[in-house]
XYZ file of C-alpha atoms in Angstrom:
708
model
C -29.227 -27.169 -1.023
C -30.129 -23.469 -1.098
C -33.789 -24.374 -1.542
C -33.666 -26.603 1.545
C -31.868 -23.865 3.472
C -34.517 -21.306 2.507
C -37.295 -23.685 3.513
C -35.659 -24.317 6.887
C -35.144 -20.599 7.528
C -38.794 -19.933 6.698
C -40.004 -22.705 8.972
C -37.839 -21.485 11.881
C -37.840 -17.799 10.996
C -38.097 -16.497 14.555
C -35.167 -18.618 15.716
C -33.104 -17.391 12.791
C -33.915 -13.773 13.617
C -33.042 -14.353 17.275
C -29.729 -15.979 16.380
C -28.729 -13.048 14.166
C -29.785 -10.600 16.872
C -27.317 -12.345 19.194
C -24.593 -12.022 16.538
C -25.244 -8.282 16.237
C -25.263 -7.715 19.999
C -22.069 -9.722 20.528
C -20.304 -8.028 17.615
C -21.152 -4.537 18.820
C -20.316 -5.433 22.431
C -16.882 -6.745 21.437
C -15.985 -3.979 18.976
C -14.881 -1.267 21.486
C -11.937 -3.453 22.487
C -10.935 -3.826 18.839
C -9.808 -0.234 18.351
C -7.224 -0.476 21.144
C -5.464 -3.354 19.360
C -5.422 -2.117 15.771
C -2.105 -1.664 14.005
C -1.275 1.384 11.894
C 1.616 -0.352 10.123
C 1.209 -0.511 6.361
C 3.541 -1.122 3.471
C 6.205 -3.098 5.370
C 7.389 -6.695 5.340
C 9.217 -8.376 8.201
C 12.503 -10.126 7.487
C 13.610 -8.100 4.461
C 17.154 -6.760 4.211
C 16.138 -3.274 5.265
C 14.103 -4.651 8.173
C 17.038 -6.731 9.438
C 19.332 -3.710 9.238
C 16.846 -1.552 11.161
C 16.543 -4.216 13.852
C 20.333 -4.324 14.246
C 20.475 -0.543 14.661
C 17.609 -0.518 17.160
C 19.189 -3.314 19.187
C 22.566 -1.563 19.246
C 21.151 1.863 20.077
C 17.494 1.758 21.189
C 15.775 5.088 20.648
C 12.314 6.244 21.597
C 9.970 8.442 19.566
C 10.873 12.041 18.764
C 8.728 15.173 18.906
C 9.800 18.221 16.896
C 8.698 21.826 17.368
C 9.338 24.527 14.778
C 9.217 28.102 16.126
C 8.618 30.434 13.199
C 8.894 34.218 12.906
C 11.586 34.472 15.604
C 15.052 36.025 15.044
C 17.496 33.160 15.569
C 20.392 35.558 16.176
C 18.626 37.274 19.069
C 19.790 36.681 22.632
C 16.169 36.824 23.742
C 15.319 33.997 21.348
C 18.165 31.891 22.725
C 17.052 32.502 26.309
C 13.433 31.635 25.483
C 14.353 28.459 23.580
C 16.795 27.258 26.240
C 14.126 27.782 28.906
C 11.743 25.760 26.751
C 14.369 23.026 26.433
C 14.967 22.891 30.184
C 11.235 22.524 30.832
C 11.040 19.656 28.377
C 14.148 17.992 29.834
C 12.574 18.056 33.311
C 9.726 15.780 32.192
C 10.107 12.218 33.426
C 10.849 9.924 30.502
C 12.593 12.532 28.330
C 15.963 11.248 27.170
C 17.367 14.060 25.025
C 16.541 17.649 24.120
C 18.264 19.375 21.206
C 18.046 23.102 20.523
C 20.098 25.292 18.185
C 22.393 26.086 21.141
C 22.762 22.653 22.723
C 26.392 22.194 23.856
C 27.446 25.688 22.767
C 29.006 28.355 25.046
C 27.288 31.705 25.692
C 27.507 34.064 22.735
C 28.177 31.281 20.211
C 26.275 31.189 16.934
C 23.522 28.550 16.812
C 23.938 25.252 15.000
C 23.153 26.105 11.355
C 21.174 22.899 10.739
C 18.684 23.907 13.485
C 18.099 27.415 12.117
C 15.842 28.166 9.155
C 17.298 29.317 5.881
C 15.799 32.774 6.390
C 17.203 33.054 9.926
C 13.729 33.430 11.411
C 12.875 29.868 12.395
C 14.398 27.481 14.925
C 13.833 23.786 15.584
C 13.648 22.040 18.942
C 13.773 18.239 19.113
C 12.758 16.161 22.123
C 13.390 12.417 22.230
C 11.816 10.274 24.932
C 13.127 6.976 26.280
C 12.077 3.764 24.486
C 10.141 2.696 27.578
C 6.580 2.842 28.794
C 7.463 5.935 30.811
C 8.836 7.588 27.696
C 5.710 6.891 25.665
C 3.543 8.186 28.494
C 5.567 11.428 28.483
C 4.668 12.281 24.863
C 1.482 14.185 25.690
C 3.236 16.324 28.312
C 6.156 17.000 25.951
C 3.725 18.089 23.262
C 1.951 20.453 25.686
C 5.214 22.037 26.854
C 6.418 22.619 23.280
C 3.104 24.164 22.238
C 3.521 26.699 25.047
C 6.715 28.086 23.461
C 7.034 31.871 23.301
C 6.863 32.451 19.547
C 4.371 33.933 17.050
C 3.975 30.558 15.327
C 4.587 27.200 16.977
C 4.048 23.948 15.084
C 4.578 20.576 16.767
C 4.975 17.347 14.866
C 7.292 14.485 14.053
C 6.976 10.978 12.682
C 5.187 9.585 15.753
C 2.621 12.383 15.864
C 2.136 12.140 12.109
C 1.412 8.406 12.341
C -1.098 9.106 15.102
C -2.739 11.861 13.052
C -2.997 9.545 10.047
C -4.831 7.002 12.185
C -7.168 9.683 13.539
C -7.791 11.034 10.048
C -8.642 7.560 8.773
C -11.190 7.153 11.594
C -12.633 10.613 10.881
C -12.925 9.747 7.180
C -14.897 6.637 8.124
C -17.343 8.627 10.248
C -17.737 11.263 7.528
C -18.297 8.646 4.826
C -21.020 7.012 6.898
C -22.733 10.356 7.471
C -22.682 11.031 3.731
C -23.493 7.595 2.335
C -26.150 6.224 4.693
C -28.781 8.959 4.121
C -28.168 8.862 0.361
C -28.420 5.070 0.360
C -31.684 5.175 2.256
C -33.219 7.658 -0.178
C -32.061 5.639 -3.196
C -33.387 2.410 -1.710
C -36.754 4.034 -1.059
C -36.881 5.218 -4.676
C -35.809 1.827 -6.042
C -38.203 -0.260 -3.944
C -41.010 2.206 -3.419
C -41.547 1.122 0.183
C -39.945 1.461 3.605
C -39.947 -2.263 4.388
C -38.331 -3.347 1.115
C -35.770 -0.533 1.375
C -34.975 -1.403 4.983
C -34.160 -5.069 4.327
C -30.770 -4.371 2.650
C -29.807 -2.062 5.511
C -30.695 -4.717 8.090
C -28.481 -7.224 6.269
C -25.684 -4.629 6.042
C -25.783 -3.713 9.742
C -25.847 -7.384 10.664
C -22.884 -8.229 8.481
C -20.785 -5.285 9.675
C -21.548 -5.899 13.356
C -20.648 -9.557 12.983
C -17.438 -8.674 11.170
C -16.352 -6.225 13.871
C -16.737 -9.021 16.386
C -14.761 -11.358 14.121
C -11.989 -8.764 13.743
C -11.852 -8.406 17.519
C -11.198 -12.130 17.813
C -8.615 -11.984 15.010
C -6.805 -9.116 16.736
C -6.128 -11.442 19.671
C -4.005 -13.732 17.501
C -2.686 -11.523 14.669
C -2.198 -7.906 13.652
C -5.277 -6.190 12.241
C -4.830 -2.913 10.395
C -6.635 0.191 11.588
C -7.611 0.781 7.963
C -9.370 -2.596 7.831
C -12.333 -1.019 9.614
C -12.725 1.487 6.758
C -12.558 -1.163 4.079
C -14.853 -3.544 5.971
C -17.476 -0.849 6.346
C -17.307 0.091 2.664
C -17.329 -3.460 1.376
C -19.785 -4.852 3.901
C -22.349 -2.142 3.286
C -21.979 -2.326 -0.486
C -22.167 -6.112 -0.807
C -25.058 -6.428 1.631
C -27.038 -3.907 -0.396
C -26.082 -5.681 -3.642
C -27.157 -9.115 -2.430
C -30.340 -7.912 -0.764
C -31.233 -5.847 -3.828
C -30.948 -8.887 -6.094
C -32.921 -11.132 -3.746
C -35.678 -8.639 -2.932
C -36.051 -7.648 -6.603
C -36.478 -11.286 -7.597
C -38.906 -11.822 -4.705
C -41.037 -8.935 -5.972
C -41.036 -10.531 -9.440
C -42.142 -13.879 -8.027
C -44.914 -12.203 -6.046
C -46.086 -10.330 -9.129
C -46.390 -13.736 -10.860
C -49.061 -14.683 -8.309
C -47.037 -16.943 -6.002
C -47.905 -17.043 -2.316
C -45.345 -15.638 0.112
C -43.510 -18.827 1.124
C -43.431 -20.253 -2.399
C -42.097 -16.930 -3.684
C -39.314 -16.933 -1.081
C -38.237 -20.473 -1.974
C -38.358 -19.730 -5.717
C -36.365 -16.555 -5.147
C -33.624 -18.320 -3.206
C -33.444 -21.122 -5.805
C -32.497 -18.556 -8.453
C -31.344 -15.228 -7.020
C -30.100 -16.910 -3.834
C -27.922 -19.243 -5.854
C -26.547 -16.297 -7.819
C -25.719 -14.539 -4.559
C -23.890 -17.632 -3.287
C -21.742 -17.872 -6.411
C -21.163 -14.134 -6.429
C -19.879 -14.252 -2.849
C -17.660 -17.198 -3.727
C -16.027 -15.313 -6.597
C -15.566 -12.191 -4.453
C -14.025 -14.342 -1.720
C -11.660 -15.944 -4.225
C -10.398 -12.519 -5.284
C -9.952 -11.390 -1.676
C -8.201 -14.641 -0.751
C -5.387 -13.593 -3.093
C -4.442 -10.941 -0.499
C -3.520 -13.712 1.942
C -0.636 -14.738 -0.317
C 1.307 -11.516 0.281
C 3.837 -11.249 3.139
C 2.608 -7.811 4.245
C 0.588 -8.020 7.488
C -1.447 -5.037 6.305
C -2.622 -6.767 3.118
C -3.227 -10.044 4.931
C -5.324 -8.361 7.603
C -7.274 -6.606 4.855
C -7.863 -9.943 3.171
C -9.041 -11.564 6.405
C -11.290 -8.620 7.272
C -12.872 -8.505 3.820
C -13.312 -12.281 3.687
C -15.059 -12.139 7.046
C -17.528 -9.496 5.907
C -18.245 -11.287 2.608
C -18.938 -14.570 4.404
C -21.181 -12.890 6.963
C -22.994 -10.878 4.280
C -23.731 -13.920 2.149
C -24.781 -16.059 5.110
C -27.085 -13.231 6.196
C -28.469 -12.942 2.655
C -29.138 -16.705 2.501
C -30.588 -17.130 6.008
C -31.578 -13.820 7.587
C -33.155 -12.409 4.427
C -35.510 -15.382 3.824
C -36.533 -15.210 7.488
C -37.182 -11.470 7.211
C -39.187 -11.991 4.034
C -41.172 -14.692 5.803
C -42.044 -12.214 8.562
C -42.470 -8.985 6.597
C -42.650 -10.112 2.964
C -46.373 -9.468 2.793
C -45.565 -5.761 3.238
C -43.180 -5.738 0.254
C -44.960 -4.571 -2.878
C -44.917 -6.948 -5.855
C -43.013 -5.666 -8.856
C -45.155 -3.705 -11.302
C -45.900 -5.426 -14.626
C -42.879 -5.095 -16.885
C -42.982 -4.284 -20.584
C -40.582 -6.286 -22.685
C -40.916 -4.125 -25.781
C -39.841 -0.765 -24.401
C -37.509 0.842 -21.894
C -33.875 1.885 -21.781
C -32.464 -1.622 -21.380
C -34.659 -2.974 -24.167
C -33.263 -0.310 -26.495
C -29.747 -1.021 -25.228
C -30.080 -4.762 -25.827
C -31.305 -4.138 -29.379
C -28.403 -1.801 -30.047
C -25.878 -4.316 -28.747
C -27.280 -7.177 -30.827
C -27.405 -5.019 -33.985
C -23.859 -3.619 -33.722
C -21.929 -6.102 -31.550
C -18.579 -5.789 -33.360
C -18.499 -1.992 -33.353
C -19.566 -1.793 -29.712
C -17.006 -4.401 -28.639
C -14.147 -2.666 -30.483
C -15.023 0.846 -29.292
C -15.548 -0.261 -25.678
C -12.299 -2.233 -25.566
C -10.383 0.643 -27.192
C -11.704 3.177 -24.668
C -10.698 0.968 -21.768
C -7.255 0.337 -23.249
C -6.618 4.060 -23.797
C -7.748 4.841 -20.250
C -5.192 2.345 -18.948
C -2.206 4.032 -20.639
C -1.288 6.378 -17.721
C -0.703 3.341 -15.501
C 2.395 2.498 -17.528
C 4.054 5.489 -15.819
C 2.847 4.661 -12.308
C 5.136 5.337 -9.361
C 4.649 4.213 -5.782
C 5.681 5.510 -2.383
C 4.837 5.359 1.292
C 2.236 7.869 2.531
C 3.877 11.111 3.663
C 2.700 14.487 4.939
C 0.958 15.199 1.615
C -1.414 12.330 2.383
C -2.944 14.468 5.126
C -5.298 17.413 4.514
C -3.921 20.947 4.243
C -5.304 21.724 7.719
C -3.121 19.040 9.325
C -0.536 20.352 11.800
C 1.804 17.429 11.121
C 1.698 18.303 7.434
C 2.328 21.985 8.224
C 5.353 21.040 10.343
C 6.792 18.844 7.607
C 6.249 21.467 4.900
C 7.729 24.246 7.029
C 10.691 22.053 7.927
C 11.198 21.199 4.253
C 11.307 24.899 3.377
C 13.405 26.073 6.344
C 15.589 23.023 7.101
C 15.998 21.177 3.791
C 19.245 19.440 4.756
C 17.713 17.868 7.859
C 15.008 16.136 5.820
C 17.242 14.594 3.168
C 16.245 10.979 2.461
C 19.191 9.099 3.887
C 20.518 5.635 3.121
C 22.183 3.656 5.921
C 24.623 0.780 5.447
C 25.055 -1.676 8.325
C 27.603 -4.461 8.855
C 27.393 -6.939 11.714
C 31.093 -6.541 12.529
C 33.273 -3.605 13.487
C 35.665 -2.868 10.625
C 39.195 -1.618 10.996
C 39.857 2.067 10.361
C 41.548 1.235 7.056
C 38.623 -0.909 5.859
C 36.109 1.738 6.841
C 38.098 4.576 5.223
C 38.432 2.692 1.924
C 34.747 1.816 1.842
C 33.741 5.410 2.617
C 35.929 6.684 -0.264
C 34.186 4.343 -2.693
C 30.778 5.382 -1.398
C 31.662 9.051 -1.907
C 32.343 8.318 -5.578
C 28.822 7.029 -6.197
C 26.622 9.271 -8.385
C 24.171 11.376 -6.414
C 25.926 11.077 -3.035
C 26.462 14.429 -1.288
C 27.988 13.181 1.962
C 29.052 9.968 3.710
C 28.968 9.876 7.511
C 30.266 6.920 9.560
C 28.167 6.666 12.741
C 28.749 5.180 16.159
C 26.952 1.883 16.732
C 28.226 -0.583 19.364
C 29.554 -3.824 17.855
C 28.440 -2.747 14.377
C 29.699 -0.716 11.459
C 27.189 1.844 10.261
C 27.577 4.418 7.501
C 24.981 7.024 6.562
C 24.792 8.352 2.986
C 23.114 11.690 2.238
C 21.855 12.133 -1.357
C 22.396 15.394 -3.211
C 19.584 17.902 -2.708
C 17.234 19.086 -5.431
C 15.309 17.319 -8.154
C 13.841 13.894 -7.553
C 15.554 12.961 -4.294
C 13.503 9.773 -3.909
C 14.697 8.455 -7.276
C 18.248 9.484 -6.431
C 18.094 7.636 -3.110
C 16.713 4.550 -4.854
C 19.639 4.639 -7.283
C 22.086 4.875 -4.388
C 20.469 1.845 -2.727
C 20.906 -0.218 -5.895
C 24.508 0.930 -6.274
C 25.437 0.148 -2.663
C 23.863 -3.301 -2.813
C 25.903 -4.151 -5.892
C 29.216 -2.944 -4.361
C 31.744 -5.156 -2.665
C 32.341 -4.492 1.025
C 34.901 -5.758 3.595
C 32.115 -7.972 5.006
C 28.478 -8.471 3.968
C 26.348 -5.378 4.546
C 22.664 -4.597 4.868
C 21.080 -1.429 3.483
C 18.131 0.363 5.095
C 16.323 3.702 4.940
C 13.080 4.777 3.294
C 14.273 4.066 -0.238
C 15.608 0.625 0.713
C 12.394 -0.249 2.560
C 10.303 0.772 -0.442
C 12.486 -1.287 -2.783
C 12.294 -4.338 -0.513
C 8.536 -4.008 -0.157
C 8.052 -3.737 -3.908
C 10.230 -6.813 -4.480
C 8.343 -8.798 -1.821
C 4.993 -7.954 -3.420
C 6.164 -8.658 -6.974
C 7.644 -12.021 -5.937
C 4.281 -13.168 -4.552
C 2.168 -11.593 -7.290
C 2.237 -14.671 -9.600
C 0.923 -16.839 -6.762
C -1.816 -14.343 -5.953
C -2.850 -14.230 -9.612
C -2.791 -18.020 -9.785
C -5.150 -18.271 -6.801
C -7.448 -15.653 -8.294
C -7.502 -17.057 -11.835
C -7.946 -20.710 -10.867
C -10.659 -20.008 -8.313
C -12.522 -17.702 -10.682
C -12.303 -20.183 -13.535
C -13.546 -23.113 -11.458
C -16.414 -21.150 -9.901
C -17.634 -19.663 -13.189
C -17.369 -23.048 -14.874
C -19.467 -24.538 -12.089
C -21.930 -21.673 -12.500
C -22.290 -21.788 -16.297
C -20.925 -25.139 -17.496
C -18.719 -23.266 -20.006
C -14.941 -22.901 -20.191
C -15.228 -19.909 -22.532
C -17.250 -17.684 -20.211
C -14.642 -17.743 -17.398
C -11.808 -16.898 -19.810
C -13.832 -14.053 -21.275
C -14.605 -12.737 -17.785
C -10.899 -12.660 -16.887
C -10.070 -10.673 -20.021
C -12.921 -8.210 -19.436
C -11.892 -7.665 -15.822
C -8.322 -6.987 -16.892
C -9.503 -4.254 -19.260
C -11.777 -2.741 -16.612
C -9.097 -2.713 -13.911
C -6.507 -1.321 -16.297
C -8.753 1.668 -16.962
C -9.253 2.140 -13.212
C -5.523 2.120 -12.486
C -4.899 4.521 -15.343
C -7.431 6.937 -13.855
C -5.821 6.640 -10.401
C -2.468 7.673 -11.847
C -4.024 10.471 -13.900
C -5.874 11.949 -10.914
C -3.688 11.338 -7.864
C -0.177 10.974 -9.270
C -0.451 13.598 -12.016
C -3.015 15.828 -10.291
C -5.678 16.138 -13.009
C -9.149 16.934 -11.661
C -7.478 17.410 -8.290
C -9.905 20.148 -7.276
C -12.818 17.794 -7.912
C -11.578 15.048 -5.571
C -9.638 17.263 -3.174
C -6.089 16.231 -4.013
C -2.931 17.586 -5.564
C -0.325 16.050 -7.841
C 1.366 13.631 -5.431
C 3.870 12.270 -7.926
C 3.047 8.709 -6.890
C 0.361 6.396 -5.561
C 0.313 4.836 -2.126
C 2.331 1.618 -2.372
C -0.531 -0.555 -1.082
C -3.304 0.980 -3.219
C -2.933 -1.045 -6.458
C -2.908 -4.457 -4.764
C -5.826 -3.614 -2.503
C -7.922 -2.032 -5.264
C -7.103 -4.887 -7.630
C -8.297 -7.617 -5.263
C -11.488 -5.856 -4.143
C -12.393 -4.414 -7.552
C -11.786 -7.768 -9.256
C -14.144 -9.399 -6.797
C -16.808 -6.743 -7.304
C -16.452 -7.052 -11.079
C -17.141 -10.765 -10.787
C -20.102 -9.855 -8.576
C -21.812 -8.086 -11.483
C -20.591 -10.700 -13.955
C -22.390 -13.379 -11.966
C -25.539 -11.239 -11.695
C -25.640 -10.884 -15.490
C -24.535 -14.430 -16.331
C -27.052 -15.933 -13.933
C -29.968 -14.587 -15.950
C -28.298 -15.212 -19.346
C -27.486 -18.829 -18.439
C -31.008 -19.347 -17.100
C -32.502 -18.304 -20.436
C -29.893 -20.246 -22.421
C -30.791 -23.479 -20.637
C -34.494 -22.808 -21.204
C -34.309 -21.949 -24.931
C -30.870 -22.811 -26.331
C -30.948 -19.451 -28.160
C -27.759 -17.510 -27.356
C -28.849 -14.167 -28.828
C -32.161 -14.330 -27.011
C -30.383 -15.293 -23.779
C -28.112 -12.245 -24.031
C -31.030 -9.896 -24.722
C -33.194 -11.329 -21.942
C -30.304 -11.352 -19.477
C -29.471 -7.723 -20.199
C -33.106 -6.659 -19.960
C -33.698 -8.579 -16.733
C -30.546 -7.556 -14.866
C -29.766 -4.157 -16.393
C -31.820 -2.247 -13.852
C -30.555 -4.356 -10.931
C -26.878 -4.110 -11.901
C -27.180 -0.381 -12.539
C -28.960 0.200 -9.236
C -26.506 -1.981 -7.322
C -23.583 -0.175 -8.917
C -25.082 3.220 -8.131
C -25.465 2.263 -4.483
C -21.920 0.871 -4.376
C -20.538 4.039 -5.981
C -22.256 6.073 -3.270
C -20.665 3.907 -0.565
C -17.139 4.029 -1.994
C -17.419 7.554 -3.356
C -18.188 8.900 0.116
C -14.606 8.100 1.125
C -13.307 10.499 -1.508
C -14.706 13.279 0.694
C -12.215 12.309 3.420
C -8.858 13.918 4.048
C -6.418 10.969 4.062
C -5.056 10.315 0.586
C -4.599 6.494 0.744
C -8.247 6.116 1.806
C -9.317 8.587 -0.900
C -7.364 6.613 -3.495
C -8.985 3.312 -2.515
C -12.453 4.884 -2.390
C -11.999 6.620 -5.742
C -10.517 3.529 -7.373
C -13.295 1.224 -6.193
C -16.076 3.683 -7.035
C -14.668 4.163 -10.528
C -14.067 0.432 -11.034
C -17.684 -0.322 -10.116
C -19.026 2.458 -12.353
C -16.946 1.398 -15.363
C -17.664 -2.273 -14.842
C -21.424 -1.872 -14.476
C -21.746 0.374 -17.522
C -19.105 -0.082 -20.203
C -18.200 -3.682 -19.396
C -21.407 -5.409 -18.233
C -23.896 -3.395 -20.283
C -21.898 -3.081 -23.520
C -18.709 -5.109 -23.843
C -19.836 -8.420 -22.315
C -23.179 -8.624 -24.192
C -21.512 -7.553 -27.441
C -18.777 -10.195 -27.181
C -21.265 -12.885 -26.161
C -23.445 -11.980 -29.144
C -20.465 -12.243 -31.494
C -19.407 -15.614 -30.087
C -22.857 -17.163 -30.286
C -23.094 -20.788 -29.197
C -19.338 -20.868 -28.695
C -19.937 -19.075 -25.394
C -21.209 -22.338 -23.932
C -18.519 -24.669 -25.286
C -16.879 -27.155 -22.996
C -14.564 -30.019 -24.022
C -16.176 -33.452 -24.003
C -13.582 -34.867 -21.610
C -14.374 -32.249 -18.955
C -17.165 -33.351 -16.652
C -20.184 -31.081 -16.594
C -20.582 -29.362 -13.244
C -23.242 -30.774 -10.960
C -23.893 -27.389 -9.403
C -24.914 -25.677 -12.653
C -28.089 -23.688 -12.185
C -31.371 -25.531 -12.607
C -34.195 -24.175 -14.638
C -36.510 -21.785 -12.784
C -38.750 -23.377 -10.164
C -42.182 -24.370 -11.450
C -44.516 -21.476 -11.154
C -41.787 -18.932 -10.660
C -41.531 -15.708 -12.585
C -40.284 -16.094 -16.114
C -37.232 -14.142 -17.128
C -37.963 -10.766 -18.592
C -38.565 -10.939 -22.326
C -40.128 -14.441 -22.288
C -43.856 -14.914 -22.050
C -45.187 -17.198 -19.371
C -47.143 -20.236 -20.630
């Protein structure tokens, strides 16, 4: 099938190129409208207990977004300060769409002391809060409110709030994307020139990458018309699309250069290349897609949109590699230099293959032990929603939050809210409040006004690990009896509900991933052992990656190197996202290596020789592909938004570990130890019809085997 496709693309190469040019133009033309419809929501699930409680509160008392200004280095007790702040408040209140303005003196008579919760602990900071109406007019007023507050008469004025912080996170994510592209693209181009030794050969992967990304942006635009698409999907799509396109093109072009060096004419070399490397690319994309499809199982719109976005770019990349690349080679392949004659008795990968075959048991044990030890920190992993610490130190929203935490600690306490759908009697409410006050870790219980509802707000004790304390209160409240059924919400409750929703779907996601991977690798190799071994190896590799994420971002080791501090937790969405993408990329390199090993095994029936030849033939390609992928993902570590840094770091590390320790050492060592058992399949299981054929007649022989 792939051979026929390659032949057709060669015969109609100009039509193929024209069709892909249309895809690129349409994708780029549609993409500007995409950014206006992206969603910044992440780490939330509709329909959970906390979500239902929040909806009840919003319906009973709709409230618009709030903007907060902190005026620092001003004497709160001064009459001049009061006059200046009240004038500021009156200016803000005069803006159309403003619903409420709160200052330290709101509702107080002249000469009265300010509200203590709006004055800093050192008496030299005051807070002003402006809430706009939950209408279009209110949202339109935000920019004017922000401008008025920034004009406050104070030595230091910081303006922020949850709405502005969310907006700044989105802007930072977009800035990180632009910075990563500026860093990675020039480096990629230089590396490709070094690897291929020619401008044309180096440019082919970039053409495939640009085509795939442009097509995906157009696809995401269409998806955004019918479902939510995360703003962060653009970052991930760019990273993954660029990396996979380079991987696939690198494998195909490298094999094409081998075929040309064997003396084949251009068209025969293209067909032979697609029959071998093209087939490997197709199976690689299928395994990556299977891993990404597991994201569609989760109820979080963020993870689902990531899965859809990544699936789109994988499909477009592989279709481009199987159609556009043969057409490009048909047009410009004569300008791609044939591979230089290879020596099968020397070189780094020859020495490595000999080492692995001489000491397979020692290498397997040491490699597995290193990966297992690296995974240990993940046993203490903690997760949370991104907060102000996710932003760079230069962020104003972060500065506001940190200043507010220092000056107004009581106002930022992580509260837990209990909601009942009915209004309780005074006696019922009083008894329930008394029981809530007896709960460990509760500092205060405050019944609140909510029409046709009963709502009670619990404030945890200050100091120590307030997040853990709030989580304990949530568990305690949910296990208590109440006059009528209650719902619990707040940050801690939302985090607990999200974690439960993800964990409940995790077995299904793993089932999709494991079954799809097993079936695809069985179809690729004809063995039931190889897929099982691949799953175990990937688990070890990913465990080491997650352990490193905890060690660096949660615990703060090597923080100066990656520009982070000890956050105490990982972003709640990072492990699932990194797991799905990194698992797919791990299978990418597994298929690259197995394709050449299986090819030699079918030709000779000698397992040890197949392992050596496969490692020699693909070692340089896998290493080069991994290096390029590390550059792509590693560039995002230079950004300023922690969740993006965590994903970039995790994927770069996963690729590096997988392409070195796992694919170059552990997999060959284990396959050497297992011998012919690698290729075992029960007699009752039908042999796959799509197993790779022997190399095309006249095509380049695998490295390490002399041509007849």
